């Protein structure tokens, strides 16, 4: 009876297993290194103003990973949503991917590679200051 209740893999699966999905995520990270060559920081240094170009670090994003997969494999949002339970065996790898993306954004923001304000908003981070107001009577 328990065997009958288990969901069968969806017929339109893109990835064979979680390891396959993570290997595609690794390819996405390599693609970001290639993209960084398109985002150059140009500076003029020295007394002669020599032009120097440095590739910028391109941040990981969930949307970027979905786009990367969509271009070559198809739409992967269902793996992360797992609405019908067809992708239950991908829950761990999806969490790992999202956590790795979030960590990349947070660390990049803290080190100044990415805009800290945008990093905070993307990751629902905020600084809160607790203020208490005490009313004191001057004359009694």
mmCIF file with all atom_site columns, C-alpha atoms in Angstrom:
data_model
loop_
_atom_site.group_PDB
_atom_site.id
_atom_site.type_symbol
_atom_site.label_atom_id
_atom_site.label_alt_id
_atom_site.label_comp_id
_atom_site.label_asym_id
_atom_site.label_entity_id
_atom_site.label_seq_id
_atom_site.pdbx_PDB_ins_code
_atom_site.Cartn_x
_atom_site.Cartn_y
_atom_site.Cartn_z
_atom_site.occupancy
_atom_site.B_iso_or_equiv
_atom_site.pdbx_formal_charge
_atom_site.auth_seq_id
_atom_site.auth_comp_id
_atom_site.auth_asym_id
_atom_site.auth_atom_id
_atom_site.pdbx_PDB_model_num
ATOM 1   C CA . UNK A 1 1   ? 0.000  0.000  0.000   1.00 0.00 ? 1   UNK A CA 1
ATOM 2   C CA . UNK A 1 2   ? 2.818  2.404  0.896   1.00 0.00 ? 2   UNK A CA 1
ATOM 3   C CA . UNK A 1 3   ? 4.472  1.710  -2.485  1.00 0.00 ? 3   UNK A CA 1
ATOM 4   C CA . UNK A 1 4   ? 1.300  2.755  -4.285  1.00 0.00 ? 4   UNK A CA 1
ATOM 5   C CA . UNK A 1 5   ? 1.216  6.105  -2.464  1.00 0.00 ? 5   UNK A CA 1
ATOM 6   C CA . UNK A 1 6   ? 4.752  7.044  -3.500  1.00 0.00 ? 6   UNK A CA 1
ATOM 7   C CA . UNK A 1 7   ? 4.855  9.564  -6.320  1.00 0.00 ? 7   UNK A CA 1
ATOM 8   C CA . UNK A 1 8   ? 6.478  8.382  -9.525  1.00 0.00 ? 8   UNK A CA 1
ATOM 9   C CA . UNK A 1 9   ? 9.033  10.667 -11.161 1.00 0.00 ? 9   UNK A CA 1
ATOM 10  C CA . UNK A 1 10  ? 7.420  13.210 -13.436 1.00 0.00 ? 10  UNK A CA 1
ATOM 11  C CA . UNK A 1 11  ? 7.674  12.301 -17.114 1.00 0.00 ? 11  UNK A CA 1
ATOM 12  C CA . UNK A 1 12  ? 9.176  15.655 -18.062 1.00 0.00 ? 12  UNK A CA 1
ATOM 13  C CA . UNK A 1 13  ? 12.103 15.618 -15.638 1.00 0.00 ? 13  UNK A CA 1
ATOM 14  C CA . UNK A 1 14  ? 15.093 17.601 -16.793 1.00 0.00 ? 14  UNK A CA 1
ATOM 15  C CA . UNK A 1 15  ? 17.600 16.196 -14.290 1.00 0.00 ? 15  UNK A CA 1
ATOM 16  C CA . UNK A 1 16  ? 18.208 12.490 -13.637 1.00 0.00 ? 16  UNK A CA 1
ATOM 17  C CA . UNK A 1 17  ? 18.957 13.075 -9.961  1.00 0.00 ? 17  UNK A CA 1
ATOM 18  C CA . UNK A 1 18  ? 20.138 15.656 -7.441  1.00 0.00 ? 18  UNK A CA 1
ATOM 19  C CA . UNK A 1 19  ? 23.802 15.202 -8.402  1.00 0.00 ? 19  UNK A CA 1
ATOM 20  C CA . UNK A 1 20  ? 22.916 15.940 -12.020 1.00 0.00 ? 20  UNK A CA 1
ATOM 21  C CA . UNK A 1 21  ? 21.170 19.152 -10.969 1.00 0.00 ? 21  UNK A CA 1
ATOM 22  C CA . UNK A 1 22  ? 24.122 20.268 -8.851  1.00 0.00 ? 22  UNK A CA 1
ATOM 23  C CA . UNK A 1 23  ? 26.534 19.601 -11.717 1.00 0.00 ? 23  UNK A CA 1
ATOM 24  C CA . UNK A 1 24  ? 24.455 22.003 -13.842 1.00 0.00 ? 24  UNK A CA 1
ATOM 25  C CA . UNK A 1 25  ? 24.676 24.552 -10.997 1.00 0.00 ? 25  UNK A CA 1
ATOM 26  C CA . UNK A 1 26  ? 28.471 24.171 -11.164 1.00 0.00 ? 26  UNK A CA 1
ATOM 27  C CA . UNK A 1 27  ? 28.267 24.930 -14.908 1.00 0.00 ? 27  UNK A CA 1
ATOM 28  C CA . UNK A 1 28  ? 26.213 28.039 -14.059 1.00 0.00 ? 28  UNK A CA 1
ATOM 29  C CA . UNK A 1 29  ? 28.997 29.216 -11.747 1.00 0.00 ? 29  UNK A CA 1
ATOM 30  C CA . UNK A 1 30  ? 31.523 28.736 -14.561 1.00 0.00 ? 30  UNK A CA 1
ATOM 31  C CA . UNK A 1 31  ? 29.231 30.708 -16.872 1.00 0.00 ? 31  UNK A CA 1
ATOM 32  C CA . UNK A 1 32  ? 29.290 33.587 -14.378 1.00 0.00 ? 32  UNK A CA 1
ATOM 33  C CA . UNK A 1 33  ? 33.070 33.692 -14.652 1.00 0.00 ? 33  UNK A CA 1
ATOM 34  C CA . UNK A 1 34  ? 32.689 34.036 -18.420 1.00 0.00 ? 34  UNK A CA 1
ATOM 35  C CA . UNK A 1 35  ? 30.053 36.747 -17.983 1.00 0.00 ? 35  UNK A CA 1
ATOM 36  C CA . UNK A 1 36  ? 32.442 38.713 -15.787 1.00 0.00 ? 36  UNK A CA 1
ATOM 37  C CA . UNK A 1 37  ? 34.543 39.379 -18.891 1.00 0.00 ? 37  UNK A CA 1
ATOM 38  C CA . UNK A 1 38  ? 31.629 41.434 -20.240 1.00 0.00 ? 38  UNK A CA 1
ATOM 39  C CA . UNK A 1 39  ? 31.447 43.617 -17.107 1.00 0.00 ? 39  UNK A CA 1
ATOM 40  C CA . UNK A 1 40  ? 34.744 45.450 -17.062 1.00 0.00 ? 40  UNK A CA 1
ATOM 41  C CA . UNK A 1 41  ? 35.886 48.070 -14.592 1.00 0.00 ? 41  UNK A CA 1
ATOM 42  C CA . UNK A 1 42  ? 38.037 50.475 -16.609 1.00 0.00 ? 42  UNK A CA 1
ATOM 43  C CA . UNK A 1 43  ? 40.585 52.589 -14.784 1.00 0.00 ? 43  UNK A CA 1
ATOM 44  C CA . UNK A 1 44  ? 43.367 54.880 -15.924 1.00 0.00 ? 44  UNK A CA 1
ATOM 45  C CA . UNK A 1 45  ? 46.440 54.481 -13.755 1.00 0.00 ? 45  UNK A CA 1
ATOM 46  C CA . UNK A 1 46  ? 49.863 55.970 -13.484 1.00 0.00 ? 46  UNK A CA 1
ATOM 47  C CA . UNK A 1 47  ? 51.201 59.306 -14.640 1.00 0.00 ? 47  UNK A CA 1
ATOM 48  C CA . UNK A 1 48  ? 50.533 58.407 -18.279 1.00 0.00 ? 48  UNK A CA 1
ATOM 49  C CA . UNK A 1 49  ? 46.980 57.267 -17.551 1.00 0.00 ? 49  UNK A CA 1
ATOM 50  C CA . UNK A 1 50  ? 47.447 53.693 -18.759 1.00 0.00 ? 50  UNK A CA 1
ATOM 51  C CA . UNK A 1 51  ? 44.061 52.049 -19.397 1.00 0.00 ? 51  UNK A CA 1
ATOM 52  C CA . UNK A 1 52  ? 43.528 48.977 -17.221 1.00 0.00 ? 52  UNK A CA 1
ATOM 53  C CA . UNK A 1 53  ? 40.438 46.766 -17.387 1.00 0.00 ? 53  UNK A CA 1
ATOM 54  C CA . UNK A 1 54  ? 39.446 44.378 -14.628 1.00 0.00 ? 54  UNK A CA 1
ATOM 55  C CA . UNK A 1 55  ? 36.640 41.840 -14.890 1.00 0.00 ? 55  UNK A CA 1
ATOM 56  C CA . UNK A 1 56  ? 33.951 42.339 -12.246 1.00 0.00 ? 56  UNK A CA 1
ATOM 57  C CA . UNK A 1 57  ? 32.607 39.554 -10.067 1.00 0.00 ? 57  UNK A CA 1
ATOM 58  C CA . UNK A 1 58  ? 29.117 38.660 -11.278 1.00 0.00 ? 58  UNK A CA 1
ATOM 59  C CA . UNK A 1 59  ? 26.816 37.662 -8.407  1.00 0.00 ? 59  UNK A CA 1
ATOM 60  C CA . UNK A 1 60  ? 24.934 34.397 -8.285  1.00 0.00 ? 60  UNK A CA 1
ATOM 61  C CA . UNK A 1 61  ? 21.161 34.770 -8.400  1.00 0.00 ? 61  UNK A CA 1
ATOM 62  C CA . UNK A 1 62  ? 18.294 32.308 -8.357  1.00 0.00 ? 62  UNK A CA 1
ATOM 63  C CA . UNK A 1 63  ? 16.848 34.077 -11.387 1.00 0.00 ? 63  UNK A CA 1
ATOM 64  C CA . UNK A 1 64  ? 20.189 33.782 -13.181 1.00 0.00 ? 64  UNK A CA 1
ATOM 65  C CA . UNK A 1 65  ? 20.334 30.055 -12.513 1.00 0.00 ? 65  UNK A CA 1
ATOM 66  C CA . UNK A 1 66  ? 16.776 29.602 -13.801 1.00 0.00 ? 66  UNK A CA 1
ATOM 67  C CA . UNK A 1 67  ? 17.670 31.589 -16.946 1.00 0.00 ? 67  UNK A CA 1
ATOM 68  C CA . UNK A 1 68  ? 20.848 29.564 -17.455 1.00 0.00 ? 68  UNK A CA 1
ATOM 69  C CA . UNK A 1 69  ? 18.893 26.305 -17.259 1.00 0.00 ? 69  UNK A CA 1
ATOM 70  C CA . UNK A 1 70  ? 15.995 27.591 -19.362 1.00 0.00 ? 70  UNK A CA 1
ATOM 71  C CA . UNK A 1 71  ? 18.303 28.441 -22.253 1.00 0.00 ? 71  UNK A CA 1
ATOM 72  C CA . UNK A 1 72  ? 19.680 24.913 -22.568 1.00 0.00 ? 72  UNK A CA 1
ATOM 73  C CA . UNK A 1 73  ? 17.429 22.558 -20.592 1.00 0.00 ? 73  UNK A CA 1
ATOM 74  C CA . UNK A 1 74  ? 14.040 24.100 -19.921 1.00 0.00 ? 74  UNK A CA 1
ATOM 75  C CA . UNK A 1 75  ? 12.132 25.634 -17.042 1.00 0.00 ? 75  UNK A CA 1
ATOM 76  C CA . UNK A 1 76  ? 13.308 24.394 -13.613 1.00 0.00 ? 76  UNK A CA 1
ATOM 77  C CA . UNK A 1 77  ? 11.079 26.347 -11.232 1.00 0.00 ? 77  UNK A CA 1
ATOM 78  C CA . UNK A 1 78  ? 9.004  23.211 -10.529 1.00 0.00 ? 78  UNK A CA 1
ATOM 79  C CA . UNK A 1 79  ? 12.040 21.563 -8.891  1.00 0.00 ? 79  UNK A CA 1
ATOM 80  C CA . UNK A 1 80  ? 12.201 24.368 -6.321  1.00 0.00 ? 80  UNK A CA 1
ATOM 81  C CA . UNK A 1 81  ? 8.431  24.587 -5.797  1.00 0.00 ? 81  UNK A CA 1
ATOM 82  C CA . UNK A 1 82  ? 7.739  20.812 -5.761  1.00 0.00 ? 82  UNK A CA 1
ATOM 83  C CA . UNK A 1 83  ? 3.991  21.498 -5.643  1.00 0.00 ? 83  UNK A CA 1
ATOM 84  C CA . UNK A 1 84  ? 2.814  18.014 -6.585  1.00 0.00 ? 84  UNK A CA 1
ATOM 85  C CA . UNK A 1 85  ? 5.616  16.150 -4.832  1.00 0.00 ? 85  UNK A CA 1
ATOM 86  C CA . UNK A 1 86  ? 7.185  14.900 -8.066  1.00 0.00 ? 86  UNK A CA 1
ATOM 87  C CA . UNK A 1 87  ? 10.530 16.437 -7.151  1.00 0.00 ? 87  UNK A CA 1
ATOM 88  C CA . UNK A 1 88  ? 10.802 15.454 -3.481  1.00 0.00 ? 88  UNK A CA 1
ATOM 89  C CA . UNK A 1 89  ? 14.214 13.885 -4.087  1.00 0.00 ? 89  UNK A CA 1
ATOM 90  C CA . UNK A 1 90  ? 15.493 17.337 -5.180  1.00 0.00 ? 90  UNK A CA 1
ATOM 91  C CA . UNK A 1 91  ? 14.467 19.256 -2.038  1.00 0.00 ? 91  UNK A CA 1
ATOM 92  C CA . UNK A 1 92  ? 17.920 19.007 -0.420  1.00 0.00 ? 92  UNK A CA 1
ATOM 93  C CA . UNK A 1 93  ? 19.879 20.050 -3.496  1.00 0.00 ? 93  UNK A CA 1
ATOM 94  C CA . UNK A 1 94  ? 17.466 22.928 -4.184  1.00 0.00 ? 94  UNK A CA 1
ATOM 95  C CA . UNK A 1 95  ? 17.959 24.158 -0.604  1.00 0.00 ? 95  UNK A CA 1
ATOM 96  C CA . UNK A 1 96  ? 21.719 23.854 -0.974  1.00 0.00 ? 96  UNK A CA 1
ATOM 97  C CA . UNK A 1 97  ? 21.678 25.836 -4.229  1.00 0.00 ? 97  UNK A CA 1
ATOM 98  C CA . UNK A 1 98  ? 19.516 28.610 -2.760  1.00 0.00 ? 98  UNK A CA 1
ATOM 99  C CA . UNK A 1 99  ? 21.708 28.786 0.367   1.00 0.00 ? 99  UNK A CA 1
ATOM 100 C CA . UNK A 1 100 ? 24.891 28.951 -1.708  1.00 0.00 ? 100 UNK A CA 1
ATOM 101 C CA . UNK A 1 101 ? 23.419 31.770 -3.819  1.00 0.00 ? 101 UNK A CA 1
ATOM 102 C CA . UNK A 1 102 ? 22.328 33.645 -0.687  1.00 0.00 ? 102 UNK A CA 1
ATOM 103 C CA . UNK A 1 103 ? 25.729 33.221 0.955   1.00 0.00 ? 103 UNK A CA 1
ATOM 104 C CA . UNK A 1 104 ? 27.455 34.480 -2.204  1.00 0.00 ? 104 UNK A CA 1
ATOM 105 C CA . UNK A 1 105 ? 25.258 37.590 -2.216  1.00 0.00 ? 105 UNK A CA 1
ATOM 106 C CA . UNK A 1 106 ? 25.708 38.304 1.490   1.00 0.00 ? 106 UNK A CA 1
ATOM 107 C CA . UNK A 1 107 ? 29.490 37.819 1.506   1.00 0.00 ? 107 UNK A CA 1
ATOM 108 C CA . UNK A 1 108 ? 29.835 39.798 -1.731  1.00 0.00 ? 108 UNK A CA 1
ATOM 109 C CA . UNK A 1 109 ? 27.842 42.634 -0.173  1.00 0.00 ? 109 UNK A CA 1
ATOM 110 C CA . UNK A 1 110 ? 29.865 42.556 3.028   1.00 0.00 ? 110 UNK A CA 1
ATOM 111 C CA . UNK A 1 111 ? 33.143 42.689 1.094   1.00 0.00 ? 111 UNK A CA 1
ATOM 112 C CA . UNK A 1 112 ? 31.916 45.510 -1.121  1.00 0.00 ? 112 UNK A CA 1
ATOM 113 C CA . UNK A 1 113 ? 31.823 43.559 -4.382  1.00 0.00 ? 113 UNK A CA 1
ATOM 114 C CA . UNK A 1 114 ? 28.059 43.990 -4.586  1.00 0.00 ? 114 UNK A CA 1
ATOM 115 C CA . UNK A 1 115 ? 25.852 46.846 -3.475  1.00 0.00 ? 115 UNK A CA 1
ATOM 116 C CA . UNK A 1 116 ? 25.123 46.127 0.198   1.00 0.00 ? 116 UNK A CA 1
ATOM 117 C CA . UNK A 1 117 ? 21.715 47.795 0.045   1.00 0.00 ? 117 UNK A CA 1
ATOM 118 C CA . UNK A 1 118 ? 20.548 45.585 -2.818  1.00 0.00 ? 118 UNK A CA 1
ATOM 119 C CA . UNK A 1 119 ? 22.045 42.514 -1.139  1.00 0.00 ? 119 UNK A CA 1
ATOM 120 C CA . UNK A 1 120 ? 20.091 43.298 2.028   1.00 0.00 ? 120 UNK A CA 1
ATOM 121 C CA . UNK A 1 121 ? 16.835 43.710 0.131   1.00 0.00 ? 121 UNK A CA 1
ATOM 122 C CA . UNK A 1 122 ? 17.301 40.543 -1.938  1.00 0.00 ? 122 UNK A CA 1
ATOM 123 C CA . UNK A 1 123 ? 17.938 38.486 1.168   1.00 0.00 ? 123 UNK A CA 1
ATOM 124 C CA . UNK A 1 124 ? 15.407 40.119 3.494   1.00 0.00 ? 124 UNK A CA 1
ATOM 125 C CA . UNK A 1 125 ? 18.120 41.415 5.778   1.00 0.00 ? 125 UNK A CA 1
ATOM 126 C CA . UNK A 1 126 ? 17.573 44.565 7.757   1.00 0.00 ? 126 UNK A CA 1
ATOM 127 C CA . UNK A 1 127 ? 19.148 46.329 10.632  1.00 0.00 ? 127 UNK A CA 1
ATOM 128 C CA . UNK A 1 128 ? 16.730 47.163 13.371  1.00 0.00 ? 128 UNK A CA 1
ATOM 129 C CA . UNK A 1 129 ? 17.368 49.478 16.249  1.00 0.00 ? 129 UNK A CA 1
ATOM 130 C CA . UNK A 1 130 ? 15.222 49.222 19.334  1.00 0.00 ? 130 UNK A CA 1
ATOM 131 C CA . UNK A 1 131 ? 14.402 52.546 20.880  1.00 0.00 ? 131 UNK A CA 1
ATOM 132 C CA . UNK A 1 132 ? 12.610 52.971 24.147  1.00 0.00 ? 132 UNK A CA 1
ATOM 133 C CA . UNK A 1 133 ? 11.144 56.208 25.332  1.00 0.00 ? 133 UNK A CA 1
ATOM 134 C CA . UNK A 1 134 ? 11.028 56.866 29.034  1.00 0.00 ? 134 UNK A CA 1
ATOM 135 C CA . UNK A 1 135 ? 8.975  59.803 30.194  1.00 0.00 ? 135 UNK A CA 1
ATOM 136 C CA . UNK A 1 136 ? 10.365 61.461 33.256  1.00 0.00 ? 136 UNK A CA 1
ATOM 137 C CA . UNK A 1 137 ? 8.596  64.129 35.274  1.00 0.00 ? 137 UNK A CA 1
ATOM 138 C CA . UNK A 1 138 ? 10.723 67.172 35.936  1.00 0.00 ? 138 UNK A CA 1
ATOM 139 C CA . UNK A 1 139 ? 8.642  68.706 38.693  1.00 0.00 ? 139 UNK A CA 1
ATOM 140 C CA . UNK A 1 140 ? 6.646  66.903 41.299  1.00 0.00 ? 140 UNK A CA 1
#
